[in-house]
Short mmCIF file of N, CA and C and ligand atoms in Angstrom, two decimals:
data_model
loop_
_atom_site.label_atom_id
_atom_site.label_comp_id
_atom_site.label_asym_id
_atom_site.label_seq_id
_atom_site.Cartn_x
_atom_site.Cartn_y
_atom_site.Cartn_z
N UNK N 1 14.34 11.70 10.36
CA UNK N 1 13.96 10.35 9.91
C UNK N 1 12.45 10.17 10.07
N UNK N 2 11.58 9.75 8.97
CA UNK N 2 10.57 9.07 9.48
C UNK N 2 10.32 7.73 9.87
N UNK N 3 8.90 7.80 10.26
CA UNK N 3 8.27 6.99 11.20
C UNK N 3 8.14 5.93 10.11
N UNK N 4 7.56 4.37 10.50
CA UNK N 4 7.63 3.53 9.72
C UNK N 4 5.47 4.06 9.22
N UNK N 5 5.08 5.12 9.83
CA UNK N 5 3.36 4.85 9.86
C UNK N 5 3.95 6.33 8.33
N UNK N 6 4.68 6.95 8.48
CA UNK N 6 4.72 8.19 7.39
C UNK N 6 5.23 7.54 6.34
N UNK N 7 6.43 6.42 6.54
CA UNK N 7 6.59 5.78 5.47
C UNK N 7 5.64 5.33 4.26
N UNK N 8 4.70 4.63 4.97
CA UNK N 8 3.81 3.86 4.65
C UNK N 8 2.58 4.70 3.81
N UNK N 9 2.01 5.95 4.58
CA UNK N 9 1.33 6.71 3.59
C UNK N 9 2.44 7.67 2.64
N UNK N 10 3.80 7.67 2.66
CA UNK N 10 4.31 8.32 1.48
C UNK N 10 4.66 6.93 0.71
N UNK N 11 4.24 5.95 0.33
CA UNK N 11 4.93 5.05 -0.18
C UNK N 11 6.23 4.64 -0.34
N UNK N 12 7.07 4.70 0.60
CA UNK N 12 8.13 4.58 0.67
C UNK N 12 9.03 3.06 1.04
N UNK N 13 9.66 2.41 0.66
CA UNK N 13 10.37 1.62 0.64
C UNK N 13 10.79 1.11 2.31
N UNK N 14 10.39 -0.06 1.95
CA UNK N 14 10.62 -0.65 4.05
C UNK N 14 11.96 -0.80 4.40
N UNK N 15 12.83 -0.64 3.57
CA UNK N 15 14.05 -0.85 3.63
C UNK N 15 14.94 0.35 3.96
N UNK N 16 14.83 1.49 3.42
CA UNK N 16 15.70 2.41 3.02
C UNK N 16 14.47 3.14 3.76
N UNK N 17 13.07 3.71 3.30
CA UNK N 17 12.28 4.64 3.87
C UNK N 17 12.67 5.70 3.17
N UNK N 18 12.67 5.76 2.25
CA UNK N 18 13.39 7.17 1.15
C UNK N 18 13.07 6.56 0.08
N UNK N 19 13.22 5.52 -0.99
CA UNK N 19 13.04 5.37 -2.16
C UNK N 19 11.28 5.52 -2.57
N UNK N 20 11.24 5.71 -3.64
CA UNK N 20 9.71 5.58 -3.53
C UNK N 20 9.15 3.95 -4.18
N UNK N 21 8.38 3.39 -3.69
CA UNK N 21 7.97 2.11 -3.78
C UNK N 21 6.95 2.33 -5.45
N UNK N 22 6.51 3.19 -5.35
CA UNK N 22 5.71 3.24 -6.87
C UNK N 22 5.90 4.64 -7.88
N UNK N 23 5.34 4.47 -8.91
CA UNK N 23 6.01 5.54 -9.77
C UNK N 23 4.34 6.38 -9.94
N UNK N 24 4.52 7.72 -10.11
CA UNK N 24 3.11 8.00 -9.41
C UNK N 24 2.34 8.27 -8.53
N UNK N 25 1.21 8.65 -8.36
CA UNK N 25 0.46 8.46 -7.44
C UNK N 25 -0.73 7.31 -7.29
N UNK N 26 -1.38 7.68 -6.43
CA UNK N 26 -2.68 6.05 -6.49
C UNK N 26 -3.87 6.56 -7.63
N UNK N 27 -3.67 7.95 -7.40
CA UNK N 27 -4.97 8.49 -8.05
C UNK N 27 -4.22 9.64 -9.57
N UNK N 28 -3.42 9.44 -9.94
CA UNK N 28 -3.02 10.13 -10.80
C UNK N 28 -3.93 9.82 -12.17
N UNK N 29 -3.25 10.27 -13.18
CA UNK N 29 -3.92 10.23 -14.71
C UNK N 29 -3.20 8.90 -15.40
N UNK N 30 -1.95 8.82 -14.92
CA UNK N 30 -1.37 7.92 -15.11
C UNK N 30 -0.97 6.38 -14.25
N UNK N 31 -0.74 5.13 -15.22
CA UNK N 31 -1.02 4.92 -14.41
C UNK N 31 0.21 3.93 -13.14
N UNK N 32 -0.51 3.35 -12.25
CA UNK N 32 -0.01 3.09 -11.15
C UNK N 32 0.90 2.19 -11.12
N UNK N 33 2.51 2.36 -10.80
CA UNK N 33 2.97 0.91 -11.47
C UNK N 33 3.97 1.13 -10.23
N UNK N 34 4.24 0.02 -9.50
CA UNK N 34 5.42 -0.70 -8.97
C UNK N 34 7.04 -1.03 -9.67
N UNK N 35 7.39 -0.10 -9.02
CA UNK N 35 9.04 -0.54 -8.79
C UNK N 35 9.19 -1.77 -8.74
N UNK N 36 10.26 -2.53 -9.75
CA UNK N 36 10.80 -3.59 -9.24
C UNK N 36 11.77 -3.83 -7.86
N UNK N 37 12.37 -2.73 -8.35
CA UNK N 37 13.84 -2.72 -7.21
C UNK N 37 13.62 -1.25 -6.21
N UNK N 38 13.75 -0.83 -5.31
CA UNK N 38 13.56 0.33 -4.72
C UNK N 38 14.97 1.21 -5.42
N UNK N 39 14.17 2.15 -5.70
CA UNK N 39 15.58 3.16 -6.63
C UNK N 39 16.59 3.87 -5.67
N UNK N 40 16.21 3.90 -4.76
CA UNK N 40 17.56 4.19 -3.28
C UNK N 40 18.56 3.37 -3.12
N UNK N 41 17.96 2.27 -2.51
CA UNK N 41 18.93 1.27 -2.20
C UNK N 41 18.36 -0.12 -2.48
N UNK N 42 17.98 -0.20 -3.76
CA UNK N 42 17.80 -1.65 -4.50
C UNK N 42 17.35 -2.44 -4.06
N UNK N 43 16.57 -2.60 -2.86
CA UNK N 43 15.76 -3.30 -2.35
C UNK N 43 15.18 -4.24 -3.50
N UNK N 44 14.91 -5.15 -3.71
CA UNK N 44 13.53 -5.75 -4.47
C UNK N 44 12.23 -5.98 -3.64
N UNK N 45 10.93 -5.63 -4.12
CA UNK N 45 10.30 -5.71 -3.36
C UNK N 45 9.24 -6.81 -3.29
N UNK N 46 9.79 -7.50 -4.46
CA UNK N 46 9.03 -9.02 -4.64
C UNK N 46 9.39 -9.62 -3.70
N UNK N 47 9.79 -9.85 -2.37
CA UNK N 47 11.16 -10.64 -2.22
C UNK N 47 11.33 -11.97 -2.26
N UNK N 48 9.94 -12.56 -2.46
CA UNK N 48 10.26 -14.60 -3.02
C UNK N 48 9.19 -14.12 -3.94
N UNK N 49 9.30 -15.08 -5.04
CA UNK N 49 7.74 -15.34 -6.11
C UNK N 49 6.49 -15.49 -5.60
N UNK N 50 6.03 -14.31 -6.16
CA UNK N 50 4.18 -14.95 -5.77
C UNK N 50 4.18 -14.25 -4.33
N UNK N 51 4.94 -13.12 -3.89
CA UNK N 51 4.89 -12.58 -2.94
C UNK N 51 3.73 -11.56 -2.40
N UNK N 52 3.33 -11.34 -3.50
CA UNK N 52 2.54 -10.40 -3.32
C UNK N 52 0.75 -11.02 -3.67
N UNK N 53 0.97 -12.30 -3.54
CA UNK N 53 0.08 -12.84 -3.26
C UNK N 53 -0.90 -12.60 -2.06
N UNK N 54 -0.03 -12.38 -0.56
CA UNK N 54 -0.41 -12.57 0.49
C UNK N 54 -1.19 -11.09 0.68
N UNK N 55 -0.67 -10.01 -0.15
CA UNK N 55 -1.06 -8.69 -0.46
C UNK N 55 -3.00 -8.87 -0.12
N UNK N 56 -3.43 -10.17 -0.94
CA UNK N 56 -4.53 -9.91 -1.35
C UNK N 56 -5.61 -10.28 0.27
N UNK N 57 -4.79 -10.79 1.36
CA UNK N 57 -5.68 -10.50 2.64
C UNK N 57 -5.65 -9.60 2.89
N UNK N 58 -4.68 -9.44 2.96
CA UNK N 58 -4.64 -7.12 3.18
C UNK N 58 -5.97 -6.28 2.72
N UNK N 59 -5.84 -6.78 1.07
CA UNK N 59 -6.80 -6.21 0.75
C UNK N 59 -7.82 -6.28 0.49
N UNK N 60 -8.22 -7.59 0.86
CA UNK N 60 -9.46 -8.11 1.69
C UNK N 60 -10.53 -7.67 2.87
N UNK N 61 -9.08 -7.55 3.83
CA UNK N 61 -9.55 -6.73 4.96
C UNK N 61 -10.01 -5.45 4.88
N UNK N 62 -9.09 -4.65 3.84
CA UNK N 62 -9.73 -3.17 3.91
C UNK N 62 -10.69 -2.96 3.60
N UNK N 63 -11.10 -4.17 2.24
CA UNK N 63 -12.19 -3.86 1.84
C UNK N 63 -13.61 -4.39 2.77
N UNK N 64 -12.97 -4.64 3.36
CA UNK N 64 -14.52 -5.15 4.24
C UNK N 64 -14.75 -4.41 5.19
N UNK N 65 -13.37 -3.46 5.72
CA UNK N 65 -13.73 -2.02 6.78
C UNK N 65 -14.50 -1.18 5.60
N UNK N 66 -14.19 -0.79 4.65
CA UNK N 66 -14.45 0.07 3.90
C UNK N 66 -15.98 -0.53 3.34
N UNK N 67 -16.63 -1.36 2.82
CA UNK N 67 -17.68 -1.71 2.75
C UNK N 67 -18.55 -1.22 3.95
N UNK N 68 -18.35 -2.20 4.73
CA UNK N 68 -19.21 -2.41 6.69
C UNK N 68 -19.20 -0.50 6.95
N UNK N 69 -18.37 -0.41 6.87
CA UNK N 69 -18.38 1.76 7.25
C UNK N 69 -19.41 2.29 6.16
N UNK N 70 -19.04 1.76 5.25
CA UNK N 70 -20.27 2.64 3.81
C UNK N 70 -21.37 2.16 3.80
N UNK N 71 -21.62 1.04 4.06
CA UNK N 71 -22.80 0.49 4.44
C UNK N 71 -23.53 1.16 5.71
N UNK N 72 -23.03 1.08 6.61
CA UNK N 72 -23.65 1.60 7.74
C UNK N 72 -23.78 3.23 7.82
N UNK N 73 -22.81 4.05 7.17
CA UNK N 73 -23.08 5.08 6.94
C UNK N 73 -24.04 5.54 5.99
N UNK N 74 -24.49 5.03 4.78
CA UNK N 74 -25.56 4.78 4.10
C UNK N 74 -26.63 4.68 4.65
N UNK N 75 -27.35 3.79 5.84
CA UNK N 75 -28.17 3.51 6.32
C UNK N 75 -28.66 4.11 7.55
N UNK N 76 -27.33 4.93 7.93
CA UNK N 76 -27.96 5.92 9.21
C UNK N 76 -28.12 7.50 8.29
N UNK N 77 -27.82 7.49 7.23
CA UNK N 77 -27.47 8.59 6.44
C UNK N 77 -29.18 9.03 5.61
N UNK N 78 -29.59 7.74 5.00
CA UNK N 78 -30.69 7.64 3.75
C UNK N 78 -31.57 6.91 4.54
N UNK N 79 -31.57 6.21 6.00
CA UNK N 79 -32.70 5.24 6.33
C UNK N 79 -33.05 4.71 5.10
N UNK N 80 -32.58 4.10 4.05
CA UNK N 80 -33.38 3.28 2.75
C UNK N 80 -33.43 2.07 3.36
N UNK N 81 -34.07 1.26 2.25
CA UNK N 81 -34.22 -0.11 2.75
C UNK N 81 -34.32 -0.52 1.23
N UNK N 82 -34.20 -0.06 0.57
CA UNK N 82 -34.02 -0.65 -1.10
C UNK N 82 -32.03 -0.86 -1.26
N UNK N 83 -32.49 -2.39 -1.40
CA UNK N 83 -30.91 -2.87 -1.64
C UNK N 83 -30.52 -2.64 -2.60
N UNK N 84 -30.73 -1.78 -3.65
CA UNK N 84 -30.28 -0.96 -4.84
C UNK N 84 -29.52 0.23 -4.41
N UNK N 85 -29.68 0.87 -3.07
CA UNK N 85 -29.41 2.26 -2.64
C UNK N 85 -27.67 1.60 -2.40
N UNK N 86 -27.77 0.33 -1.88
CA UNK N 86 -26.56 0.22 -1.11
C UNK N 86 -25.56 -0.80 -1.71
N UNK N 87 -26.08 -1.55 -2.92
CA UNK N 87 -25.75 -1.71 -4.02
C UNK N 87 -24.91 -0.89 -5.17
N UNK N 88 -25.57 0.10 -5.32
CA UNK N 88 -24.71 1.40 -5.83
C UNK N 88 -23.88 2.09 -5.36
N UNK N 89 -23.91 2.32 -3.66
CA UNK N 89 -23.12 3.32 -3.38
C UNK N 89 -21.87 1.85 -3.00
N UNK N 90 -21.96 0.55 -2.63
CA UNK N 90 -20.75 -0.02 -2.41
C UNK N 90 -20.54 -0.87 -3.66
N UNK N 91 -20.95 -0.32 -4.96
CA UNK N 91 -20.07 -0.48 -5.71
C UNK N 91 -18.78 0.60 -6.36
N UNK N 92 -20.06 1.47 -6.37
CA UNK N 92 -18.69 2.55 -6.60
C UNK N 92 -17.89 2.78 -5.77
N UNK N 93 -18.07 2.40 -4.00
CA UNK N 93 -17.17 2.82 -3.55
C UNK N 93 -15.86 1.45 -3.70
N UNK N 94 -16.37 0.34 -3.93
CA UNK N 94 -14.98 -0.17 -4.50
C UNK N 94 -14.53 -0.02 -5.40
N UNK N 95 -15.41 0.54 -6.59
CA UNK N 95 -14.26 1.64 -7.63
C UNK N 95 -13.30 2.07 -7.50
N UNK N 96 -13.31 3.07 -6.28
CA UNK N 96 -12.91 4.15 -6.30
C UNK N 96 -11.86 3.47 -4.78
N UNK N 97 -11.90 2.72 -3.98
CA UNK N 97 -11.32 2.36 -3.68
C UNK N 97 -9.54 1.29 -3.60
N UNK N 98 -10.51 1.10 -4.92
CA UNK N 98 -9.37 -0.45 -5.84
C UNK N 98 -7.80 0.13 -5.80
N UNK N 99 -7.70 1.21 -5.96
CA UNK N 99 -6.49 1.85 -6.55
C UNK N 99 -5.72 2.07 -4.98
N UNK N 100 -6.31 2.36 -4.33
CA UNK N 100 -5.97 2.44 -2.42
C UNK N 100 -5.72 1.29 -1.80
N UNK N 101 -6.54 0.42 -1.91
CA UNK N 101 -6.16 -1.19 -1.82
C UNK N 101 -5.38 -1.50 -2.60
N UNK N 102 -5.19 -1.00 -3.51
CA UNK N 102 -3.70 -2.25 -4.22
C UNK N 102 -2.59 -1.19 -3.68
N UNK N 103 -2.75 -0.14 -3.33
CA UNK N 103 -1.20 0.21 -3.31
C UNK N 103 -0.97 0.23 -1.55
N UNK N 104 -1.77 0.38 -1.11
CA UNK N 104 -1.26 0.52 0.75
C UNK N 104 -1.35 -1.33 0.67
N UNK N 105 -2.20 -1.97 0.38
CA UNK N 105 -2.04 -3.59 0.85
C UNK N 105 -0.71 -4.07 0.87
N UNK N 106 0.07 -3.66 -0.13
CA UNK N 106 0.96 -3.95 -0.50
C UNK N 106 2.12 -3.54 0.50
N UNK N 107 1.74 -2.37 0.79
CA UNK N 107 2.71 -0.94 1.95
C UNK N 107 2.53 -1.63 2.84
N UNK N 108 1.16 -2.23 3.28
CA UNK N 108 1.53 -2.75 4.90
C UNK N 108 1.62 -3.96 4.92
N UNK N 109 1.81 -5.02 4.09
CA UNK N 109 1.98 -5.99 4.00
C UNK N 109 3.51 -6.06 4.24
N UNK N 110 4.35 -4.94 3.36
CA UNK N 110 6.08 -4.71 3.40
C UNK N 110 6.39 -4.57 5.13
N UNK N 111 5.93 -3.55 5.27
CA UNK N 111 5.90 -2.63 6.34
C UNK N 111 5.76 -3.37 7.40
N UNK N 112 4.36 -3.91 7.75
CA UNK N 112 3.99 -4.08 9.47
C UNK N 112 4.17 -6.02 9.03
N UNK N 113 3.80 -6.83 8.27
CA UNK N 113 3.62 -7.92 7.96
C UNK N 113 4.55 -8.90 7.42
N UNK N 114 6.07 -8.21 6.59
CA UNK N 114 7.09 -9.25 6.79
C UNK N 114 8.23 -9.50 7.87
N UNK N 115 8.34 -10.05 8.71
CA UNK N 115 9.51 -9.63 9.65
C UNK N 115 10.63 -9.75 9.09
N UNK N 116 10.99 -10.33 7.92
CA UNK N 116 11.89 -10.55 7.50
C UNK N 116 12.80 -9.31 6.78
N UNK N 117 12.06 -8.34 6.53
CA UNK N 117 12.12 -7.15 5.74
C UNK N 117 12.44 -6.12 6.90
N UNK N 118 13.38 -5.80 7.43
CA UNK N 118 13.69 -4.54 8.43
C UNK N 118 14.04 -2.98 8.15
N UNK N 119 13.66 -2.01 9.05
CA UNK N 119 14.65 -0.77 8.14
C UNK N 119 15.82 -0.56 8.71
N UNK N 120 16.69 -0.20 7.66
CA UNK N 120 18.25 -0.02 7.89
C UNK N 120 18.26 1.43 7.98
N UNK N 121 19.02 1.90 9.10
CA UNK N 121 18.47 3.43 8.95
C UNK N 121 19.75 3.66 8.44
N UNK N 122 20.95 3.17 8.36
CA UNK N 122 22.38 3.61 6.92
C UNK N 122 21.65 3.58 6.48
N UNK N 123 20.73 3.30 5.21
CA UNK N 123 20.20 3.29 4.56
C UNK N 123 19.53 4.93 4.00
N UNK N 124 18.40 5.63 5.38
CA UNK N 124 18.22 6.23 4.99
C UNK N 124 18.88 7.82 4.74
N UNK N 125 18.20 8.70 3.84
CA UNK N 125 18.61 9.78 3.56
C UNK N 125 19.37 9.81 1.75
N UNK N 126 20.20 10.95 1.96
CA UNK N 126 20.28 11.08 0.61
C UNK N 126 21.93 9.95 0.75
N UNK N 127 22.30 9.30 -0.55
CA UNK N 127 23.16 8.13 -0.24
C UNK N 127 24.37 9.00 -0.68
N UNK N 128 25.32 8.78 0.29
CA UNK N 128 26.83 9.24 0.27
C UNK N 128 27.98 9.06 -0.97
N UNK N 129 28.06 7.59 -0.90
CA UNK N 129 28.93 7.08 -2.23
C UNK N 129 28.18 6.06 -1.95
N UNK N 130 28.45 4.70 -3.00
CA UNK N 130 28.04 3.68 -3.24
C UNK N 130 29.03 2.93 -2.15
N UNK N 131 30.09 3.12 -1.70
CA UNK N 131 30.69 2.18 -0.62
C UNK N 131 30.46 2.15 0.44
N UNK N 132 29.31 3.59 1.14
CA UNK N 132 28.43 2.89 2.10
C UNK N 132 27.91 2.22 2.21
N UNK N 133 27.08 1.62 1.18
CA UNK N 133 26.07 0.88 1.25
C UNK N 133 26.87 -0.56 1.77
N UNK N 134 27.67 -0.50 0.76
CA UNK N 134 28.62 -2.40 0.55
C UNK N 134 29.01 -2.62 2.39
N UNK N 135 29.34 -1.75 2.92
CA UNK N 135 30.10 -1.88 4.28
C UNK N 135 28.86 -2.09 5.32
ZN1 LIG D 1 14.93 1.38 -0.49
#
């Protein structure tokens, strides 16, 4: 069984911990799309409207570790002092970040941030018959 922290970087479903929460990868060619329902054990992962609203402190926060680190690594890195140097490098790095923030915000928002959302460990693994689940 995994951990709820392996869950979370395999994208996996807070419920079951086996389904996969997105179709894809973060960084694939294609692109990044969310499961409605977890394909294991049907989880939905909206679970009220506008749920994934709250997603967006999540990814708020990262982005401001991830800024404050590139920033400061920039500046012990280039000593510049032209706010163009650091301008460029923290824009692209939220480029290139965006796709990481929307999909873990979301993971640990499921994960560490609803209590309401638990894992069922019946749940995990490969599923037996469908009348496990019901019982
Ligand atoms: Zn599931």
């Amino acid at each position: 069984m995994i951990s709820k922290l392996q869950a979370v970087c395999q994208s996996k479903c807070p419920k079951c911990r086996t389904g996969n929460m997105y179709t894809g990868s973060a960084y694939g060619f294609s692109k990044q799309k969310m499961h409605e329902y977890c394909p294991h054990c049907g989880f939905k992962f909206e679970i009220e409207p506008g749920y994934f609203y709250a997603a967006m402190y999540v990814s708020y926060a990262f982005s401001v570790a991830e800024v404050l680190t590139l920033a400061l690594a920039t500046a012990f890195i280039t000593h510049s002092e032209s706010p163009w140097t650091y301008i460029a490098v923290l824009f692209i790095a939220i480029v290139v970040f965006a796709p990481f923030n929307y999909r873990y915000s979301r993971l640990v928002l499921l994960h560490y941030l609803s209590p309401k959302v638990t894992f069922d460990p019946k749940l995990y693994g490969e599923r037996k018959n469908s009348a496990d689940l019901k019982g």
